[in-house]
Amino acid sequence: MELDHTTLVAFSKSWGLFYLFAFFIGVIIYAFWPSNRKRFTRAKHSILERDDKPWK
Amino acid sequence: MSELFHRKLERSAIGFVLAIIVAASVGGIVEIAPLFTIDETVETAPDMRLYTPLELAGRNIYVREGCYACHSQMIRTLRDEVERYGPYSLAVESKYDRPMLWGSKRTGPDLARIGGKYSDFWHVAHLTNPRDVVPESNMPAYRWLARTELRTDDLSAHLSAQQALGVPYTDEMIAHAGRDAYGQATPDTEFADGVMQRYGEDTSVRGFDGVTTQVTEMDALVAYLQVLGRLTDVAYQATAATEQMPDASD
Amino acid sequence: MIRQLTSSERQTAAVLLLGVTLAGLALAVLGYGNALAVHGVITAVLAGGLLFYVLSALYAPEPDEDRQSAYYDDPIKVGIGLAMAWAVFGMFMGVWVAAQLAWPDLAFDAAWSGFGRLRPTHTTGVIFGFGGNALIATSFHVVQRTSRARLAGQISPWFVLLGYNLFCIVAVTGYFMGITQSKEYAEPEWYADLWLVIVWVTYFLLYVRTIARRKEPHIYVANWYFMAFILVVAMLHIVNNLALPISFGEAKSYTVWAGVQDAMVQWWYGHNAVAFFLTAGFLGMLYYYLPVRAQRPIFSYRLSILSFWGITFFYMWAGSHHLHYTALPYWVQTLGMTFSVMLLVPSWASAGNALLTLNGAWHRVRDDATLRFMMAAAVFYGLSTFEGSFMAIRPVNSLSHYTDWTIGHVHAGALGWVALITFGSFYTLVPSLWKRERMYSAGLVEVHFWLSIAGTLIYVFAMWNSGIIQGLMWRTYTEEGTLAYSFLDSLVAMYPYYIARAFGGLLFLIGAVVGCYNIWMTVRSMPSTAARGQDLPAAPAPAVPGE
């Protein structure tokens, strides 16, 4: 396949879009995966705990 | 599966790093990669000439003083811009520009086609003190340019760096860069002879700052301003503009 | 500070500093006769001075053996001081250049003080000097606290912080001498750029290694933003600054990109510098300091994840909206416009997330100016991202581009969002870092807050007015079909707004000076709380089942 301008543009326009969707489905799955709920809840509360020393 | 994957991704910071790189790089690649083959689609300008060493030195003064902060060099494809400044800018017109100086702000007017619109004398007076010529102007005065001798001993190095990056300067041009810069602003000296031969008949050889015995930074900057938009006339042909390119002899 | 290092670490530091001093001297010799030599001398003097300091303390007593069981806060403290110093410098330069637009003779007829040379000292001073130091300092703090681990290095944090400041100093002194690539927000020349790459790679490694040491299983979302900031800025910086020096003894270089490619690369860089330097990093601050100050967890952690990936992904496409109606291919412009509009979703998700976190604690926002700084920052973030998406729409851009509207937009973001979130974070951080009960004066925080808000609003409204007037005057036609105004007419109309803008900036600068005084007095004169034996080991929180 020759790498001319039209090919590059066509590739950009089609795969760019495909990639966009694939990426977002992945992110949404991660964010809403049921077993991740606990770690997120823990994470958002953990920064409010005392933090005067590193943990051993 | 998905959970395992994500957990792994997150447990090792490296996986996370890779995810960010992948997410962030695609947009740039998609938009920038095709521009490397853009030569195939944009206008060509076979007659386009190069910046002479003096003009390049002037361009570097423009760069040094940060003129782009207030002056654009990019006429957009809008009616009022074309009527105010001239035919809209084409990609090919800045193909030798490193860096491009399209700018992002017009505190002062666009300069893409300023070349030939005013006399050398006007430019010198204006740069010396803008308010002498345009009382309402808020541009800084650059009167020290006329007092500062132009450095020409490094111009060969400038041209050869440009050549290495693909600008078609010949070895002869590189060898004569310093002389040519001097000659272009001192028409009565022997140094002036080779300039037109190397850079074309349209090259202006004259004492830009009004003094023909010395080459100052004012010479270089005015030479650059006077050539802006005039390296090629393709914009006047390609866009069916009614306007003519300003004539150097005006 | 130096007493925190063991004697072998002091030796390593001395060797490093000696290396930098010698490199500076080499640069001075190589660049003899041009500005490169000045930078060599500056480097050698600064590194040599530090070397002297390190050598003078080489045989000081060894640090406590259990320093590993404490957080490494010294570089953070110095970083905050440097950030505030740069804030005052950068904002002062901003007021000066703003005044030059109204009274051009304020350049005093010298080469170094013209608008074109001073303007990058302002932008570099506030973005890289103030913003960059604030980001480095807060990221060092956040990564340690959220990972429950000490920074993974004794010397590297200092190398990152001080090396970065050397870059800023070389950059700013260069502009005065006319050393610039004239690439907006990427002005420093090749040698400064190379140095920044070394510093930045160290920063990245330090950050990743600290995260790898973490005792918390999950990487808190603020770190994601800081990581994206470090990584993407590295990418952008390297690609945009690829250049060929005319000789290794000269400061001048030519970029490898030409014309339209250079334009696209430059604005891919420029826009994403806004995205990842001025947005992602500061969102990292927001996601840590706002919940901590409000003593409430972030409203939705999921939303913060979604908006993180949204911002990381979308921003990269948006740069071409800086080049509407130019010689850039039309489809690239359209792509940039589309993604810019889509960017509004993750941006508002972040702003909304921050404001909803405060929901139920509005009485604290009312009483606590520090929290109000952060609340106002979130509001300005929401406003300026909306404005940004709006201005990226092609027909709107045809009016706004090249005018002061762009400047107004940038400052709504830079003053309203970046600076306010930083001040809010600093006022949260300073008492806890120096173990003071509170800031020296809550009243002065209040004064700073209102000066900042007044300054920002005056500035932004002046620029909106002048920008829109300018844009409209340029495109107004008479009944005969000719342009109604000359360029000069539009310039004359700008003068009142330029004066108002300089005044707004001055108020903001005074606010920053008040902030400096308050921080200084907090460190100097407030009693320490450490004496009361608070530093008992924190009990680890119970593990979440299923981890």
PDB file of C-alpha atoms in Angstrom, chain B residues 7 10-11 13-14 16-17 19-21 23-28 30-32 34-36 38 56 60 63-66 68-70 72 74 76-81 83-85 89-91 94-95 97-109 131 134 136-141 143-144 151 154 157-158 161-162 164-165, chain C residues 101 104-105 109 111 115-117 119 178 180-182 184 187 204 211 214 218-219 224 227-228 231-232 235 244 246 250 252 254-264 266 268 309 312-313 316-317 320 323-327 329 331 335 397-398 401-404 407 470 473-475 477 481 483 485-488 491-492 495 498:
ATOM      1  CA  ARG B   7      -6.457  -4.240  37.796  1.00  0.00           C
ATOM      2  CA  GLU B  10      -3.458  -0.045  37.544  1.00  0.00           C
ATOM      3  CA  ARG B  11      -1.324  -2.108  39.868  1.00  0.00           C
ATOM      4  CA  ALA B  13       2.367   2.185  37.288  1.00  0.00           C
ATOM      5  CA  ILE B  14       4.038   1.317  34.000  1.00  0.00           C
ATOM      6  CA  PHE B  16      -0.864   3.083  33.495  1.00  0.00           C
ATOM      7  CA  VAL B  17       1.860   5.178  31.925  1.00  0.00           C
ATOM      8  CA  ALA B  19      -2.288   3.799  28.699  1.00  0.00           C
ATOM      9  CA  ILE B  20      -1.829   7.562  29.035  1.00  0.00           C
ATOM     10  CA  ILE B  21       0.697   7.652  26.210  1.00  0.00           C
ATOM     11  CA  ALA B  23      -4.623   7.770  24.729  1.00  0.00           C
ATOM     12  CA  ALA B  24      -2.805  11.024  24.338  1.00  0.00           C
ATOM     13  CA  SER B  25      -0.697  10.425  21.262  1.00  0.00           C
ATOM     14  CA  VAL B  26      -3.336   9.300  18.792  1.00  0.00           C
ATOM     15  CA  GLY B  27      -4.971  12.677  18.359  1.00  0.00           C
ATOM     16  CA  GLY B  28      -1.721  14.314  17.462  1.00  0.00           C
ATOM     17  CA  VAL B  30      -3.886  11.504  13.234  1.00  0.00           C
ATOM     18  CA  GLU B  31      -3.790  15.244  12.681  1.00  0.00           C
ATOM     19  CA  ILE B  32      -0.105  15.739  12.087  1.00  0.00           C
ATOM     20  CA  PRO B  34      -1.020  13.555   6.980  1.00  0.00           C
ATOM     21  CA  LEU B  35       0.658  16.963   6.927  1.00  0.00           C
ATOM     22  CA  PHE B  36       3.938  15.317   6.021  1.00  0.00           C
ATOM     23  CA  ILE B  38       0.688  17.605   2.244  1.00  0.00           C
ATOM     24  CA  LEU B  56      17.029  35.926   6.655  1.00  0.00           C
ATOM     25  CA  ASN B  60      15.868  36.536  12.697  1.00  0.00           C
ATOM     26  CA  VAL B  63      12.093  36.544  15.659  1.00  0.00           C
ATOM     27  CA  ARG B  64      14.477  37.937  18.259  1.00  0.00           C
ATOM     28  CA  GLU B  65      12.298  40.947  19.055  1.00  0.00           C
ATOM     29  CA  GLY B  66       9.179  38.782  19.345  1.00  0.00           C
ATOM     30  CA  TYR B  68       4.898  37.826  16.277  1.00  0.00           C
ATOM     31  CA  ALA B  69       3.372  38.660  19.664  1.00  0.00           C
ATOM     32  CA  CYS B  70       1.543  41.581  18.061  1.00  0.00           C
ATOM     33  CA  SER B  72       0.248  37.989  12.481  1.00  0.00           C
ATOM     34  CA  MET B  74      -1.590  34.835   8.107  1.00  0.00           C
ATOM     35  CA  ARG B  76      -7.507  34.173   6.729  1.00  0.00           C
ATOM     36  CA  THR B  77     -10.023  33.204   4.070  1.00  0.00           C
ATOM     37  CA  LEU B  78     -12.481  35.876   5.163  1.00  0.00           C
ATOM     38  CA  ARG B  79     -13.771  38.686   2.988  1.00  0.00           C
ATOM     39  CA  ASP B  80     -12.798  41.538   5.276  1.00  0.00           C
ATOM     40  CA  GLU B  81      -9.290  40.178   5.738  1.00  0.00           C
ATOM     41  CA  GLU B  83      -9.968  43.292   1.405  1.00  0.00           C
ATOM     42  CA  ARG B  84      -7.867  44.729   4.195  1.00  0.00           C
ATOM     43  CA  TYR B  85      -4.623  42.837   3.737  1.00  0.00           C
ATOM     44  CA  SER B  89      -2.222  33.222   2.705  1.00  0.00           C
ATOM     45  CA  LEU B  90      -1.398  29.879   1.117  1.00  0.00           C
ATOM     46  CA  ALA B  91       0.448  27.039   2.823  1.00  0.00           C
ATOM     47  CA  SER B  94       5.533  29.746   4.351  1.00  0.00           C
ATOM     48  CA  LYS B  95       7.215  26.531   3.273  1.00  0.00           C
ATOM     49  CA  ASP B  97       9.642  29.561   7.300  1.00  0.00           C
ATOM     50  CA  ARG B  98      11.385  28.186  10.385  1.00  0.00           C
ATOM     51  CA  PRO B  99       9.675  28.914  12.602  1.00  0.00           C
ATOM     52  CA  MET B 100       6.417  29.894  10.968  1.00  0.00           C
ATOM     53  CA  LEU B 101       5.349  33.331  12.141  1.00  0.00           C
ATOM     54  CA  TRP B 102       1.621  33.082  11.561  1.00  0.00           C
ATOM     55  CA  GLY B 103       1.064  34.591  14.999  1.00  0.00           C
ATOM     56  CA  SER B 104      -2.011  34.537  17.172  1.00  0.00           C
ATOM     57  CA  LYS B 105      -2.713  38.168  18.002  1.00  0.00           C
ATOM     58  CA  ARG B 106      -3.110  41.417  16.126  1.00  0.00           C
ATOM     59  CA  THR B 107      -2.306  44.279  18.416  1.00  0.00           C
ATOM     60  CA  GLY B 108      -0.903  45.687  15.197  1.00  0.00           C
ATOM     61  CA  PRO B 109      -1.991  44.804  11.664  1.00  0.00           C
ATOM     62  CA  ARG B 131       4.544  57.784  16.769  1.00  0.00           C
ATOM     63  CA  VAL B 134       1.386  57.110  13.212  1.00  0.00           C
ATOM     64  CA  GLU B 136      -1.865  56.855  17.778  1.00  0.00           C
ATOM     65  CA  SER B 137       0.473  53.867  17.554  1.00  0.00           C
ATOM     66  CA  ASN B 138       1.428  51.890  20.673  1.00  0.00           C
ATOM     67  CA  MET B 139       4.322  50.039  19.051  1.00  0.00           C
ATOM     68  CA  PRO B 140       7.713  50.158  20.795  1.00  0.00           C
ATOM     69  CA  ALA B 141      10.407  52.301  19.172  1.00  0.00           C
ATOM     70  CA  ARG B 143      15.703  53.293  16.971  1.00  0.00           C
ATOM     71  CA  TRP B 144      18.701  51.350  18.246  1.00  0.00           C
ATOM     72  CA  ARG B 151      26.439  40.521  12.379  1.00  0.00           C
ATOM     73  CA  ASP B 154      27.615  33.722  11.143  1.00  0.00           C
ATOM     74  CA  ALA B 157      26.277  28.786   9.394  1.00  0.00           C
ATOM     75  CA  HIS B 158      22.651  29.944   9.293  1.00  0.00           C
ATOM     76  CA  ALA B 161      21.718  24.753   8.968  1.00  0.00           C
ATOM     77  CA  GLN B 162      18.748  25.631   6.769  1.00  0.00           C
ATOM     78  CA  ALA B 164      20.573  20.599   6.272  1.00  0.00           C
ATOM     79  CA  LEU B 165      16.881  20.922   7.064  1.00  0.00           C
TER      80      LEU B 165
ATOM     81  CA  LEU C 101       0.328  48.749  25.472  1.00  0.00           C
ATOM     82  CA  PRO C 104       4.432  52.631  24.850  1.00  0.00           C
ATOM     83  CA  ASP C 105       7.183  54.883  26.174  1.00  0.00           C
ATOM     84  CA  ASP C 109      13.967  53.162  24.551  1.00  0.00           C
ATOM     85  CA  ALA C 111      16.428  46.914  23.502  1.00  0.00           C
ATOM     86  CA  PHE C 115       7.123  44.582  24.445  1.00  0.00           C
ATOM     87  CA  GLY C 116       8.195  41.638  22.284  1.00  0.00           C
ATOM     88  CA  ARG C 117      11.060  40.740  24.611  1.00  0.00           C
ATOM     89  CA  ARG C 119       6.037  39.470  26.965  1.00  0.00           C
ATOM     90  CA  GLY C 178      16.695  38.377  22.547  1.00  0.00           C
ATOM     91  CA  THR C 180      13.974  33.106  21.628  1.00  0.00           C
ATOM     92  CA  GLN C 181      12.634  30.626  19.129  1.00  0.00           C
ATOM     93  CA  SER C 182       9.510  32.804  18.724  1.00  0.00           C
ATOM     94  CA  GLU C 184       4.664  30.763  21.605  1.00  0.00           C
ATOM     95  CA  GLU C 187      10.510  30.199  23.404  1.00  0.00           C
ATOM     96  CA  PHE C 204       9.004  11.188  35.674  1.00  0.00           C
ATOM     97  CA  ILE C 211       3.982   5.407  43.109  1.00  0.00           C
ATOM     98  CA  ARG C 214       2.807   2.925  47.532  1.00  0.00           C
ATOM     99  CA  HIS C 218      -5.200   1.976  44.409  1.00  0.00           C
ATOM    100  CA  ILE C 219      -3.533   4.963  42.772  1.00  0.00           C
ATOM    101  CA  TRP C 224      -3.389  10.199  37.427  1.00  0.00           C
ATOM    102  CA  MET C 227       1.170  11.574  35.720  1.00  0.00           C
ATOM    103  CA  ALA C 228      -0.622  12.690  32.580  1.00  0.00           C
ATOM    104  CA  LEU C 231       4.151  12.399  30.525  1.00  0.00           C
ATOM    105  CA  VAL C 232       2.348  14.466  27.962  1.00  0.00           C
ATOM    106  CA  MET C 235       6.007  14.354  24.658  1.00  0.00           C
ATOM    107  CA  LEU C 244      19.092  22.191  14.645  1.00  0.00           C
ATOM    108  CA  ILE C 246      23.538  26.650  13.683  1.00  0.00           C
ATOM    109  CA  GLU C 250      25.695  29.571  19.228  1.00  0.00           C
ATOM    110  CA  LYS C 252      20.451  30.235  17.666  1.00  0.00           C
ATOM    111  CA  TYR C 254      16.240  26.459  13.405  1.00  0.00           C
ATOM    112  CA  THR C 255      13.237  24.259  14.089  1.00  0.00           C
ATOM    113  CA  VAL C 256      12.987  21.077  12.028  1.00  0.00           C
ATOM    114  CA  TRP C 257       9.345  21.907  11.285  1.00  0.00           C
ATOM    115  CA  ALA C 258       8.563  24.389   8.544  1.00  0.00           C
ATOM    116  CA  GLY C 259       5.498  26.394   7.544  1.00  0.00           C
ATOM    117  CA  VAL C 260       2.174  24.626   7.854  1.00  0.00           C
ATOM    118  CA  GLN C 261       3.657  21.623   9.673  1.00  0.00           C
ATOM    119  CA  ASP C 262       5.310  23.923  12.146  1.00  0.00           C
ATOM    120  CA  ALA C 263       1.987  25.675  12.666  1.00  0.00           C
ATOM    121  CA  MET C 264       0.190  22.411  13.377  1.00  0.00           C
ATOM    122  CA  GLN C 266       3.165  24.419  17.436  1.00  0.00           C
ATOM    123  CA  TRP C 268      -0.731  20.882  18.984  1.00  0.00           C
ATOM    124  CA  TRP C 309      -9.741   9.841  30.293  1.00  0.00           C
ATOM    125  CA  THR C 312      -6.494  12.981  28.189  1.00  0.00           C
ATOM    126  CA  PHE C 313      -8.060  11.793  24.997  1.00  0.00           C
ATOM    127  CA  MET C 316      -4.994  16.120  21.898  1.00  0.00           C
ATOM    128  CA  TRP C 317      -7.271  16.642  18.955  1.00  0.00           C
ATOM    129  CA  SER C 320      -6.066  22.883  15.269  1.00  0.00           C
ATOM    130  CA  LEU C 323      -5.746  27.709  12.933  1.00  0.00           C
ATOM    131  CA  HIS C 324      -9.291  28.204  11.634  1.00  0.00           C
ATOM    132  CA  TYR C 325      -9.534  29.783   8.184  1.00  0.00           C
ATOM    133  CA  THR C 326      -5.777  29.500   7.715  1.00  0.00           C
ATOM    134  CA  ALA C 327      -3.744  27.499   5.244  1.00  0.00           C
ATOM    135  CA  PRO C 329      -6.329  21.727   5.580  1.00  0.00           C
ATOM    136  CA  TRP C 331     -10.691  18.686   7.566  1.00  0.00           C
ATOM    137  CA  LEU C 335     -11.680  17.804  13.534  1.00  0.00           C
ATOM    138  CA  ASN C 397     -13.486  32.029  15.959  1.00  0.00           C
ATOM    139  CA  SER C 398     -13.611  34.192  12.840  1.00  0.00           C
ATOM    140  CA  HIS C 401      -9.262  35.114  16.697  1.00  0.00           C
ATOM    141  CA  TYR C 402      -6.388  37.617  16.645  1.00  0.00           C
ATOM    142  CA  THR C 403      -8.311  39.852  19.087  1.00  0.00           C
ATOM    143  CA  ASP C 404      -8.065  40.557  22.818  1.00  0.00           C
ATOM    144  CA  ILE C 407      -6.271  37.153  25.842  1.00  0.00           C
ATOM    145  CA  GLN C 470     -11.958  44.990  17.763  1.00  0.00           C
ATOM    146  CA  MET C 473     -14.698  46.912  13.805  1.00  0.00           C
ATOM    147  CA  TRP C 474     -12.451  44.837  11.561  1.00  0.00           C
ATOM    148  CA  ARG C 475     -15.433  43.344   9.762  1.00  0.00           C
ATOM    149  CA  TYR C 477     -18.765  47.521   6.173  1.00  0.00           C
ATOM    150  CA  GLY C 481     -19.586  48.021   0.633  1.00  0.00           C
ATOM    151  CA  LEU C 483     -14.521  48.558   5.124  1.00  0.00           C
ATOM    152  CA  TYR C 485     -12.769  51.315   9.921  1.00  0.00           C
ATOM    153  CA  SER C 486      -9.047  51.419   9.376  1.00  0.00           C
ATOM    154  CA  PHE C 487      -6.899  49.213  11.586  1.00  0.00           C
ATOM    155  CA  LEU C 488      -5.834  52.321  13.417  1.00  0.00           C
ATOM    156  CA  LEU C 491      -6.404  50.429  17.932  1.00  0.00           C
ATOM    157  CA  VAL C 492      -7.532  53.841  19.175  1.00  0.00           C
ATOM    158  CA  TYR C 495      -6.759  52.328  24.811  1.00  0.00           C
ATOM    159  CA  TYR C 498      -5.744  48.481  27.947  1.00  0.00           C
TER     160      TYR C 498
END
